[in-house]
Amino acid sequence: MKLGISLATFPGAPERLGADIVEIAQHAETAGFASVWVMDHYFQIPMNGSVEDQMLEGYATLAFLAGQTERVELGTLVTGVHYRHPGLLAKIVTTLDVLSGGRAVLGIGAGWNEDESRGLGVPFPSRAERFERLEETLQICDQMWSDDDSPYVGKHYQLDRPLNSPQPLRRPPILIGGSGEKKTLRLVAKYADACNLFPSPEIPHKLSVLREHCAAVGRDYDTIAKTSIFLVQAGADGMLTAEEGLRGLAGMGIDTVYLGVVDPLEAGRLEKLAEIAADL
């Protein structure tokens, strides 16, 4: 099993945030984690704290971490499709990939947090429209990363010349977050290199649905990474729960887990998690 570390909260004095997240990312890289992820939200989300808590912009944070790390992949869990115009998003991810030496991942989904979008004046289309925009965005990214600058004409987006120079050092893998059976998992089968599912007993069923979508579009199911998230609480009890949780996720077919770790710099904590994952 592969592990990534997910940075979802940013406590502490603002003048220390840069040094704090660099220390965590570098520690995770040294411990053997494969990737570092940040949430792509404007405001902190209710499950993690107060809406007034500090929240950093996702791609600026990843760009900063790119210059402070060497090996880990870098991505968002996940970008709401309405946050950025798709041509700009493809350019942002390309820039991250080039400057990091080929380590960018595009994490994307239909988005959900209406309050933060309304708060900052960002248009928040209906759920149906966001899914339409998600598919067009995936098509645009695929086209721009194939060095095809012919016009793109969709229902929601029209790009006269989707030029992308330079091209990424590698085609950034695409991770789609969400577990909707009719729309999200269908898009995973058509466009994505990875899915990200909520950690629940429903995972085997969701993966069965994904397998059906893959068969329908002629996609090899085994070429899609199956990922989930897991929160590791503080202390020895948290580590025991984490080991049980990782084994349970592996048993359900998950091959990559993105960990939110309380007290990640506690001596040996990340190293022990990497050892557990290596045995799965």
PDB file of N, CA, C and O in Angstrom, residues 91-161:
ATOM      1  N   LYS A  91      -2.997  24.880 -17.084  1.00  0.00           N
ATOM      2  CA  LYS A  91      -1.736  25.613 -17.089  1.00  0.00           C
ATOM      3  C   LYS A  91      -1.097  25.626 -15.705  1.00  0.00           C
ATOM      4  O   LYS A  91       0.135  25.489 -15.569  1.00  0.00           O
ATOM      5  N   ILE A  92      -1.901  25.775 -14.659  1.00  0.00           N
ATOM      6  CA  ILE A  92      -1.384  25.768 -13.294  1.00  0.00           C
ATOM      7  C   ILE A  92      -0.756  24.415 -12.968  1.00  0.00           C
ATOM      8  O   ILE A  92       0.360  24.342 -12.431  1.00  0.00           O
ATOM      9  N   VAL A  93      -1.462  23.337 -13.278  1.00  0.00           N
ATOM     10  CA  VAL A  93      -0.946  22.000 -12.971  1.00  0.00           C
ATOM     11  C   VAL A  93       0.296  21.709 -13.813  1.00  0.00           C
ATOM     12  O   VAL A  93       1.255  21.094 -13.338  1.00  0.00           O
ATOM     13  N   THR A  94       0.299  22.158 -15.052  1.00  0.00           N
ATOM     14  CA  THR A  94       1.488  22.005 -15.893  1.00  0.00           C
ATOM     15  C   THR A  94       2.682  22.717 -15.278  1.00  0.00           C
ATOM     16  O   THR A  94       3.798  22.166 -15.220  1.00  0.00           O
ATOM     17  N   THR A  95       2.475  23.941 -14.820  1.00  0.00           N
ATOM     18  CA  THR A  95       3.561  24.709 -14.212  1.00  0.00           C
ATOM     19  C   THR A  95       4.101  24.002 -12.982  1.00  0.00           C
ATOM     20  O   THR A  95       5.323  23.888 -12.794  1.00  0.00           O
ATOM     21  N   LEU A  96       3.205  23.509 -12.143  1.00  0.00           N
ATOM     22  CA  LEU A  96       3.630  22.757 -10.966  1.00  0.00           C
ATOM     23  C   LEU A  96       4.438  21.531 -11.369  1.00  0.00           C
ATOM     24  O   LEU A  96       5.469  21.213 -10.757  1.00  0.00           O
ATOM     25  N   ASP A  97       3.998  20.846 -12.428  1.00  0.00           N
ATOM     26  CA  ASP A  97       4.707  19.653 -12.869  1.00  0.00           C
ATOM     27  C   ASP A  97       6.109  19.979 -13.379  1.00  0.00           C
ATOM     28  O   ASP A  97       7.088  19.320 -13.011  1.00  0.00           O
ATOM     29  N   VAL A  98       6.215  21.004 -14.200  1.00  0.00           N
ATOM     30  CA  VAL A  98       7.511  21.374 -14.770  1.00  0.00           C
ATOM     31  C   VAL A  98       8.482  21.807 -13.676  1.00  0.00           C
ATOM     32  O   VAL A  98       9.635  21.377 -13.634  1.00  0.00           O
ATOM     33  N   LEU A  99       8.021  22.664 -12.778  1.00  0.00           N
ATOM     34  CA  LEU A  99       8.918  23.205 -11.765  1.00  0.00           C
ATOM     35  C   LEU A  99       9.251  22.210 -10.659  1.00  0.00           C
ATOM     36  O   LEU A  99      10.254  22.370  -9.967  1.00  0.00           O
ATOM     37  N   SER A 100       8.421  21.169 -10.499  1.00  0.00           N
ATOM     38  CA  SER A 100       8.697  20.155  -9.480  1.00  0.00           C
ATOM     39  C   SER A 100       9.467  18.967 -10.042  1.00  0.00           C
ATOM     40  O   SER A 100       9.780  18.026  -9.305  1.00  0.00           O
ATOM     41  N   GLY A 101       9.756  18.987 -11.337  1.00  0.00           N
ATOM     42  CA  GLY A 101      10.449  17.853 -11.939  1.00  0.00           C
ATOM     43  C   GLY A 101       9.541  16.693 -12.264  1.00  0.00           C
ATOM     44  O   GLY A 101       9.967  15.534 -12.238  1.00  0.00           O
ATOM     45  N   GLY A 102       8.278  16.978 -12.578  1.00  0.00           N
ATOM     46  CA  GLY A 102       7.358  15.914 -12.997  1.00  0.00           C
ATOM     47  C   GLY A 102       6.627  15.243 -11.860  1.00  0.00           C
ATOM     48  O   GLY A 102       6.425  14.034 -11.880  1.00  0.00           O
ATOM     49  N   ARG A 103       6.147  16.037 -10.883  1.00  0.00           N
ATOM     50  CA  ARG A 103       5.540  15.436  -9.698  1.00  0.00           C
ATOM     51  C   ARG A 103       4.102  15.876  -9.448  1.00  0.00           C
ATOM     52  O   ARG A 103       3.534  15.567  -8.403  1.00  0.00           O
ATOM     53  N   ALA A 104       3.492  16.572 -10.387  1.00  0.00           N
ATOM     54  CA  ALA A 104       2.145  17.094 -10.168  1.00  0.00           C
ATOM     55  C   ALA A 104       1.081  16.035 -10.436  1.00  0.00           C
ATOM     56  O   ALA A 104       1.211  15.199 -11.335  1.00  0.00           O
ATOM     57  N   VAL A 105       0.023  16.081  -9.642  1.00  0.00           N
ATOM     58  CA  VAL A 105      -1.172  15.266  -9.827  1.00  0.00           C
ATOM     59  C   VAL A 105      -2.371  16.206  -9.828  1.00  0.00           C
ATOM     60  O   VAL A 105      -2.428  17.144  -9.026  1.00  0.00           O
ATOM     61  N   LEU A 106      -3.311  15.986 -10.732  1.00  0.00           N
ATOM     62  CA  LEU A 106      -4.546  16.766 -10.737  1.00  0.00           C
ATOM     63  C   LEU A 106      -5.616  16.009  -9.958  1.00  0.00           C
ATOM     64  O   LEU A 106      -6.121  14.990 -10.406  1.00  0.00           O
ATOM     65  N   GLY A 107      -5.926  16.528  -8.772  1.00  0.00           N
ATOM     66  CA  GLY A 107      -7.065  16.014  -8.015  1.00  0.00           C
ATOM     67  C   GLY A 107      -8.251  16.927  -8.254  1.00  0.00           C
ATOM     68  O   GLY A 107      -8.160  18.145  -8.074  1.00  0.00           O
ATOM     69  N   ILE A 108      -9.384  16.373  -8.667  1.00  0.00           N
ATOM     70  CA  ILE A 108     -10.511  17.200  -9.083  1.00  0.00           C
ATOM     71  C   ILE A 108     -11.828  16.508  -8.782  1.00  0.00           C
ATOM     72  O   ILE A 108     -11.899  15.274  -8.710  1.00  0.00           O
ATOM     73  N   GLY A 109     -12.863  17.305  -8.584  1.00  0.00           N
ATOM     74  CA  GLY A 109     -14.195  16.772  -8.360  1.00  0.00           C
ATOM     75  C   GLY A 109     -15.233  17.827  -8.701  1.00  0.00           C
ATOM     76  O   GLY A 109     -14.903  18.947  -9.132  1.00  0.00           O
ATOM     77  N   ALA A 110     -16.484  17.498  -8.461  1.00  0.00           N
ATOM     78  CA  ALA A 110     -17.576  18.401  -8.830  1.00  0.00           C
ATOM     79  C   ALA A 110     -17.735  19.552  -7.848  1.00  0.00           C
ATOM     80  O   ALA A 110     -18.418  20.530  -8.156  1.00  0.00           O
ATOM     81  N   GLY A 111     -17.098  19.489  -6.679  1.00  0.00           N
ATOM     82  CA  GLY A 111     -17.216  20.559  -5.697  1.00  0.00           C
ATOM     83  C   GLY A 111     -18.524  20.467  -4.929  1.00  0.00           C
ATOM     84  O   GLY A 111     -19.484  19.836  -5.364  1.00  0.00           O
ATOM     85  N   TRP A 112     -18.548  21.137  -3.748  1.00  0.00           N
ATOM     86  CA  TRP A 112     -19.757  21.027  -2.922  1.00  0.00           C
ATOM     87  C   TRP A 112     -19.981  22.210  -1.979  1.00  0.00           C
ATOM     88  O   TRP A 112     -21.110  22.463  -1.571  1.00  0.00           O
ATOM     89  N   ASN A 113     -18.950  22.940  -1.609  1.00  0.00           N
ATOM     90  CA  ASN A 113     -19.069  23.914  -0.527  1.00  0.00           C
ATOM     91  C   ASN A 113     -19.576  25.255  -1.057  1.00  0.00           C
ATOM     92  O   ASN A 113     -18.799  26.139  -1.416  1.00  0.00           O
ATOM     93  N   GLU A 114     -20.881  25.392  -1.070  1.00  0.00           N
ATOM     94  CA  GLU A 114     -21.480  26.605  -1.636  1.00  0.00           C
ATOM     95  C   GLU A 114     -21.124  27.847  -0.834  1.00  0.00           C
ATOM     96  O   GLU A 114     -20.897  28.926  -1.406  1.00  0.00           O
ATOM     97  N   ASP A 115     -21.047  27.720   0.495  1.00  0.00           N
ATOM     98  CA  ASP A 115     -20.839  28.895   1.346  1.00  0.00           C
ATOM     99  C   ASP A 115     -19.533  29.612   1.014  1.00  0.00           C
ATOM    100  O   ASP A 115     -19.494  30.840   0.953  1.00  0.00           O
ATOM    101  N   GLU A 116     -18.449  28.843   0.804  1.00  0.00           N
ATOM    102  CA  GLU A 116     -17.170  29.505   0.538  1.00  0.00           C
ATOM    103  C   GLU A 116     -17.167  30.180  -0.833  1.00  0.00           C
ATOM    104  O   GLU A 116     -16.563  31.235  -1.014  1.00  0.00           O
ATOM    105  N   SER A 117     -17.844  29.556  -1.802  1.00  0.00           N
ATOM    106  CA  SER A 117     -17.917  30.173  -3.130  1.00  0.00           C
ATOM    107  C   SER A 117     -18.737  31.460  -3.076  1.00  0.00           C
ATOM    108  O   SER A 117     -18.324  32.499  -3.613  1.00  0.00           O
ATOM    109  N   ARG A 118     -19.887  31.405  -2.427  1.00  0.00           N
ATOM    110  CA  ARG A 118     -20.693  32.619  -2.293  1.00  0.00           C
ATOM    111  C   ARG A 118     -19.927  33.670  -1.494  1.00  0.00           C
ATOM    112  O   ARG A 118     -19.988  34.871  -1.798  1.00  0.00           O
ATOM    113  N   GLY A 119     -19.194  33.233  -0.484  1.00  0.00           N
ATOM    114  CA  GLY A 119     -18.462  34.158   0.357  1.00  0.00           C
ATOM    115  C   GLY A 119     -17.445  34.977  -0.412  1.00  0.00           C
ATOM    116  O   GLY A 119     -17.271  36.168  -0.149  1.00  0.00           O
ATOM    117  N   LEU A 120     -16.769  34.358  -1.371  1.00  0.00           N
ATOM    118  CA  LEU A 120     -15.745  35.054  -2.147  1.00  0.00           C
ATOM    119  C   LEU A 120     -16.232  35.476  -3.527  1.00  0.00           C
ATOM    120  O   LEU A 120     -15.444  35.928  -4.359  1.00  0.00           O
ATOM    121  N   GLY A 121     -17.519  35.307  -3.782  1.00  0.00           N
ATOM    122  CA  GLY A 121     -18.069  35.785  -5.042  1.00  0.00           C
ATOM    123  C   GLY A 121     -17.766  34.903  -6.237  1.00  0.00           C
ATOM    124  O   GLY A 121     -17.778  35.375  -7.375  1.00  0.00           O
ATOM    125  N   VAL A 122     -17.512  33.621  -5.995  1.00  0.00           N
ATOM    126  CA  VAL A 122     -17.223  32.676  -7.074  1.00  0.00           C
ATOM    127  C   VAL A 122     -18.526  32.014  -7.507  1.00  0.00           C
ATOM    128  O   VAL A 122     -19.261  31.476  -6.671  1.00  0.00           O
ATOM    129  N   PRO A 123     -18.867  32.033  -8.793  1.00  0.00           N
ATOM    130  CA  PRO A 123     -20.117  31.406  -9.237  1.00  0.00           C
ATOM    131  C   PRO A 123     -20.193  29.945  -8.818  1.00  0.00           C
ATOM    132  O   PRO A 123     -19.198  29.213  -8.881  1.00  0.00           O
ATOM    133  N   PHE A 124     -21.371  29.538  -8.364  1.00  0.00           N
ATOM    134  CA  PHE A 124     -21.584  28.165  -7.905  1.00  0.00           C
ATOM    135  C   PHE A 124     -22.768  27.582  -8.671  1.00  0.00           C
ATOM    136  O   PHE A 124     -23.917  27.712  -8.266  1.00  0.00           O
ATOM    137  N   PRO A 125     -22.492  26.924  -9.810  1.00  0.00           N
ATOM    138  CA  PRO A 125     -23.587  26.382 -10.622  1.00  0.00           C
ATOM    139  C   PRO A 125     -24.311  25.243  -9.904  1.00  0.00           C
ATOM    140  O   PRO A 125     -23.867  24.735  -8.865  1.00  0.00           O
ATOM    141  N   SER A 126     -25.397  24.806 -10.489  1.00  0.00           N
ATOM    142  CA  SER A 126     -26.132  23.665  -9.954  1.00  0.00           C
ATOM    143  C   SER A 126     -25.269  22.403 -10.002  1.00  0.00           C
ATOM    144  O   SER A 126     -24.272  22.342 -10.727  1.00  0.00           O
ATOM    145  N   ARG A 127     -25.657  21.414  -9.236  1.00  0.00           N
ATOM    146  CA  ARG A 127     -24.901  20.160  -9.215  1.00  0.00           C
ATOM    147  C   ARG A 127     -24.834  19.541 -10.607  1.00  0.00           C
ATOM    148  O   ARG A 127     -23.772  19.076 -11.040  1.00  0.00           O
ATOM    149  N   ALA A 128     -25.944  19.529 -11.317  1.00  0.00           N
ATOM    150  CA  ALA A 128     -25.960  18.951 -12.665  1.00  0.00           C
ATOM    151  C   ALA A 128     -24.993  19.690 -13.574  1.00  0.00           C
ATOM    152  O   ALA A 128     -24.244  19.074 -14.346  1.00  0.00           O
ATOM    153  N   GLU A 129     -24.988  21.019 -13.490  1.00  0.00           N
ATOM    154  CA  GLU A 129     -24.084  21.784 -14.339  1.00  0.00           C
ATOM    155  C   GLU A 129     -22.632  21.580 -13.939  1.00  0.00           C
ATOM    156  O   GLU A 129     -21.744  21.515 -14.801  1.00  0.00           O
ATOM    157  N   ARG A 130     -22.353  21.444 -12.639  1.00  0.00           N
ATOM    158  CA  ARG A 130     -20.970  21.218 -12.211  1.00  0.00           C
ATOM    159  C   ARG A 130     -20.437  19.902 -12.776  1.00  0.00           C
ATOM    160  O   ARG A 130     -19.268  19.807 -13.162  1.00  0.00           O
ATOM    161  N   PHE A 131     -21.269  18.904 -12.850  1.00  0.00           N
ATOM    162  CA  PHE A 131     -20.825  17.637 -13.440  1.00  0.00           C
ATOM    163  C   PHE A 131     -20.593  17.776 -14.941  1.00  0.00           C
ATOM    164  O   PHE A 131     -19.661  17.171 -15.495  1.00  0.00           O
ATOM    165  N   GLU A 132     -21.425  18.560 -15.619  1.00  0.00           N
ATOM    166  CA  GLU A 132     -21.173  18.815 -17.036  1.00  0.00           C
ATOM    167  C   GLU A 132     -19.845  19.543 -17.213  1.00  0.00           C
ATOM    168  O   GLU A 132     -19.050  19.208 -18.109  1.00  0.00           O
ATOM    169  N   ARG A 133     -19.594  20.526 -16.358  1.00  0.00           N
ATOM    170  CA  ARG A 133     -18.337  21.262 -16.427  1.00  0.00           C
ATOM    171  C   ARG A 133     -17.147  20.362 -16.077  1.00  0.00           C
ATOM    172  O   ARG A 133     -16.057  20.527 -16.643  1.00  0.00           O
ATOM    173  N   LEU A 134     -17.355  19.425 -15.167  1.00  0.00           N
ATOM    174  CA  LEU A 134     -16.280  18.512 -14.804  1.00  0.00           C
ATOM    175  C   LEU A 134     -15.851  17.677 -16.006  1.00  0.00           C
ATOM    176  O   LEU A 134     -14.651  17.540 -16.279  1.00  0.00           O
ATOM    177  N   GLU A 135     -16.804  17.146 -16.742  1.00  0.00           N
ATOM    178  CA  GLU A 135     -16.427  16.341 -17.901  1.00  0.00           C
ATOM    179  C   GLU A 135     -15.741  17.194 -18.963  1.00  0.00           C
ATOM    180  O   GLU A 135     -14.735  16.766 -19.554  1.00  0.00           O
ATOM    181  N   GLU A 136     -16.222  18.392 -19.203  1.00  0.00           N
ATOM    182  CA  GLU A 136     -15.558  19.257 -20.175  1.00  0.00           C
ATOM    183  C   GLU A 136     -14.148  19.620 -19.712  1.00  0.00           C
ATOM    184  O   GLU A 136     -13.207  19.674 -20.517  1.00  0.00           O
ATOM    185  N   THR A 137     -13.978  19.866 -18.420  1.00  0.00           N
ATOM    186  CA  THR A 137     -12.654  20.188 -17.891  1.00  0.00           C
ATOM    187  C   THR A 137     -11.687  19.031 -18.079  1.00  0.00           C
ATOM    188  O   THR A 137     -10.524  19.228 -18.463  1.00  0.00           O
ATOM    189  N   LEU A 138     -12.147  17.831 -17.844  1.00  0.00           N
ATOM    190  CA  LEU A 138     -11.302  16.651 -18.053  1.00  0.00           C
ATOM    191  C   LEU A 138     -10.908  16.528 -19.518  1.00  0.00           C
ATOM    192  O   LEU A 138      -9.757  16.194 -19.840  1.00  0.00           O
ATOM    193  N   GLN A 139     -11.836  16.812 -20.415  1.00  0.00           N
ATOM    194  CA  GLN A 139     -11.526  16.761 -21.849  1.00  0.00           C
ATOM    195  C   GLN A 139     -10.510  17.837 -22.231  1.00  0.00           C
ATOM    196  O   GLN A 139      -9.580  17.581 -23.012  1.00  0.00           O
ATOM    197  N   ILE A 140     -10.666  19.027 -21.674  1.00  0.00           N
ATOM    198  CA  ILE A 140      -9.753  20.125 -21.990  1.00  0.00           C
ATOM    199  C   ILE A 140      -8.351  19.828 -21.474  1.00  0.00           C
ATOM    200  O   ILE A 140      -7.355  20.037 -22.187  1.00  0.00           O
ATOM    201  N   CYS A 141      -8.244  19.334 -20.243  1.00  0.00           N
ATOM    202  CA  CYS A 141      -6.926  18.988 -19.705  1.00  0.00           C
ATOM    203  C   CYS A 141      -6.264  17.911 -20.557  1.00  0.00           C
ATOM    204  O   CYS A 141      -5.070  17.999 -20.876  1.00  0.00           O
ATOM    205  N   ASP A 142      -7.033  16.906 -20.930  1.00  0.00           N
ATOM    206  CA  ASP A 142      -6.476  15.835 -21.759  1.00  0.00           C
ATOM    207  C   ASP A 142      -5.969  16.386 -23.081  1.00  0.00           C
ATOM    208  O   ASP A 142      -4.883  16.018 -23.559  1.00  0.00           O
ATOM    209  N   GLN A 143      -6.736  17.304 -23.680  1.00  0.00           N
ATOM    210  CA  GLN A 143      -6.319  17.885 -24.957  1.00  0.00           C
ATOM    211  C   GLN A 143      -5.073  18.751 -24.778  1.00  0.00           C
ATOM    212  O   GLN A 143      -4.117  18.657 -25.561  1.00  0.00           O
ATOM    213  N   MET A 144      -5.056  19.586 -23.760  1.00  0.00           N
ATOM    214  CA  MET A 144      -3.916  20.469 -23.573  1.00  0.00           C
ATOM    215  C   MET A 144      -2.650  19.704 -23.233  1.00  0.00           C
ATOM    216  O   MET A 144      -1.544  20.122 -23.585  1.00  0.00           O
ATOM    217  N   TRP A 145      -2.789  18.561 -22.571  1.00  0.00           N
ATOM    218  CA  TRP A 145      -1.623  17.753 -22.233  1.00  0.00           C
ATOM    219  C   TRP A 145      -1.228  16.796 -23.349  1.00  0.00           C
ATOM    220  O   TRP A 145      -0.269  16.051 -23.219  1.00  0.00           O
ATOM    221  N   SER A 146      -1.948  16.841 -24.452  1.00  0.00           N
ATOM    222  CA  SER A 146      -1.558  16.057 -25.631  1.00  0.00           C
ATOM    223  C   SER A 146      -0.987  16.952 -26.719  1.00  0.00           C
ATOM    224  O   SER A 146      -0.787  16.514 -27.848  1.00  0.00           O
ATOM    225  N   ASP A 147      -0.752  18.220 -26.378  1.00  0.00           N
ATOM    226  CA  ASP A 147      -0.134  19.176 -27.301  1.00  0.00           C
ATOM    227  C   ASP A 147      -1.015  19.420 -28.527  1.00  0.00           C
ATOM    228  O   ASP A 147      -0.523  19.602 -29.636  1.00  0.00           O
ATOM    229  N   ASP A 148      -2.335  19.428 -28.294  1.00  0.00           N
ATOM    230  CA  ASP A 148      -3.306  19.706 -29.355  1.00  0.00           C
ATOM    231  C   ASP A 148      -3.930  21.063 -29.066  1.00  0.00           C
ATOM    232  O   ASP A 148      -4.697  21.208 -28.109  1.00  0.00           O
ATOM    233  N   ASP A 149      -3.611  22.078 -29.876  1.00  0.00           N
ATOM    234  CA  ASP A 149      -4.137  23.411 -29.611  1.00  0.00           C
ATOM    235  C   ASP A 149      -5.268  23.792 -30.561  1.00  0.00           C
ATOM    236  O   ASP A 149      -5.558  24.978 -30.774  1.00  0.00           O
ATOM    237  N   SER A 150      -5.927  22.780 -31.125  1.00  0.00           N
ATOM    238  CA  SER A 150      -7.096  23.073 -31.959  1.00  0.00           C
ATOM    239  C   SER A 150      -8.246  23.540 -31.069  1.00  0.00           C
ATOM    240  O   SER A 150      -8.286  23.244 -29.873  1.00  0.00           O
ATOM    241  N   PRO A 151      -9.198  24.304 -31.612  1.00  0.00           N
ATOM    242  CA  PRO A 151     -10.275  24.864 -30.787  1.00  0.00           C
ATOM    243  C   PRO A 151     -11.061  23.776 -30.054  1.00  0.00           C
ATOM    244  O   PRO A 151     -11.295  22.679 -30.581  1.00  0.00           O
ATOM    245  N   TYR A 152     -11.453  24.127 -28.839  1.00  0.00           N
ATOM    246  CA  TYR A 152     -12.349  23.258 -28.062  1.00  0.00           C
ATOM    247  C   TYR A 152     -13.678  23.987 -27.937  1.00  0.00           C
ATOM    248  O   TYR A 152     -13.737  25.136 -27.482  1.00  0.00           O
ATOM    249  N   VAL A 153     -14.746  23.309 -28.320  1.00  0.00           N
ATOM    250  CA  VAL A 153     -16.077  23.897 -28.246  1.00  0.00           C
ATOM    251  C   VAL A 153     -16.972  22.954 -27.450  1.00  0.00           C
ATOM    252  O   VAL A 153     -17.314  21.864 -27.899  1.00  0.00           O
ATOM    253  N   GLY A 154     -17.306  23.377 -26.244  1.00  0.00           N
ATOM    254  CA  GLY A 154     -18.196  22.607 -25.402  1.00  0.00           C
ATOM    255  C   GLY A 154     -19.441  23.405 -25.069  1.00  0.00           C
ATOM    256  O   GLY A 154     -19.631  24.543 -25.533  1.00  0.00           O
ATOM    257  N   LYS A 155     -20.284  22.839 -24.235  1.00  0.00           N
ATOM    258  CA  LYS A 155     -21.501  23.530 -23.822  1.00  0.00           C
ATOM    259  C   LYS A 155     -21.172  24.716 -22.926  1.00  0.00           C
ATOM    260  O   LYS A 155     -21.801  25.769 -23.025  1.00  0.00           O
ATOM    261  N   HIS A 156     -20.188  24.549 -22.049  1.00  0.00           N
ATOM    262  CA  HIS A 156     -19.875  25.575 -21.062  1.00  0.00           C
ATOM    263  C   HIS A 156     -18.561  26.302 -21.336  1.00  0.00           C
ATOM    264  O   HIS A 156     -18.370  27.420 -20.854  1.00  0.00           O
ATOM    265  N   TYR A 157     -17.664  25.674 -22.077  1.00  0.00           N
ATOM    266  CA  TYR A 157     -16.346  26.268 -22.310  1.00  0.00           C
ATOM    267  C   TYR A 157     -16.027  26.268 -23.799  1.00  0.00           C
ATOM    268  O   TYR A 157     -16.277  25.264 -24.495  1.00  0.00           O
ATOM    269  N   GLN A 158     -15.489  27.387 -24.265  1.00  0.00           N
ATOM    270  CA  GLN A 158     -15.016  27.494 -25.637  1.00  0.00           C
ATOM    271  C   GLN A 158     -13.609  28.075 -25.587  1.00  0.00           C
ATOM    272  O   GLN A 158     -13.408  29.174 -25.081  1.00  0.00           O
ATOM    273  N   LEU A 159     -12.647  27.330 -26.090  1.00  0.00           N
ATOM    274  CA  LEU A 159     -11.246  27.762 -26.097  1.00  0.00           C
ATOM    275  C   LEU A 159     -10.795  27.874 -27.547  1.00  0.00           C
ATOM    276  O   LEU A 159     -10.753  26.876 -28.269  1.00  0.00           O
ATOM    277  N   ASP A 160     -10.472  29.066 -27.979  1.00  0.00           N
ATOM    278  CA  ASP A 160     -10.081  29.276 -29.369  1.00  0.00           C
ATOM    279  C   ASP A 160      -8.763  28.588 -29.706  1.00  0.00           C
ATOM    280  O   ASP A 160      -8.598  28.040 -30.803  1.00  0.00           O
ATOM    281  N   ARG A 161      -7.821  28.636 -28.764  1.00  0.00           N
ATOM    282  CA  ARG A 161      -6.536  27.993 -28.992  1.00  0.00           C
ATOM    283  C   ARG A 161      -5.961  27.538 -27.643  1.00  0.00           C
ATOM    284  O   ARG A 161      -5.227  28.275 -27.006  1.00  0.00           O
TER     285      ARG A 161
END
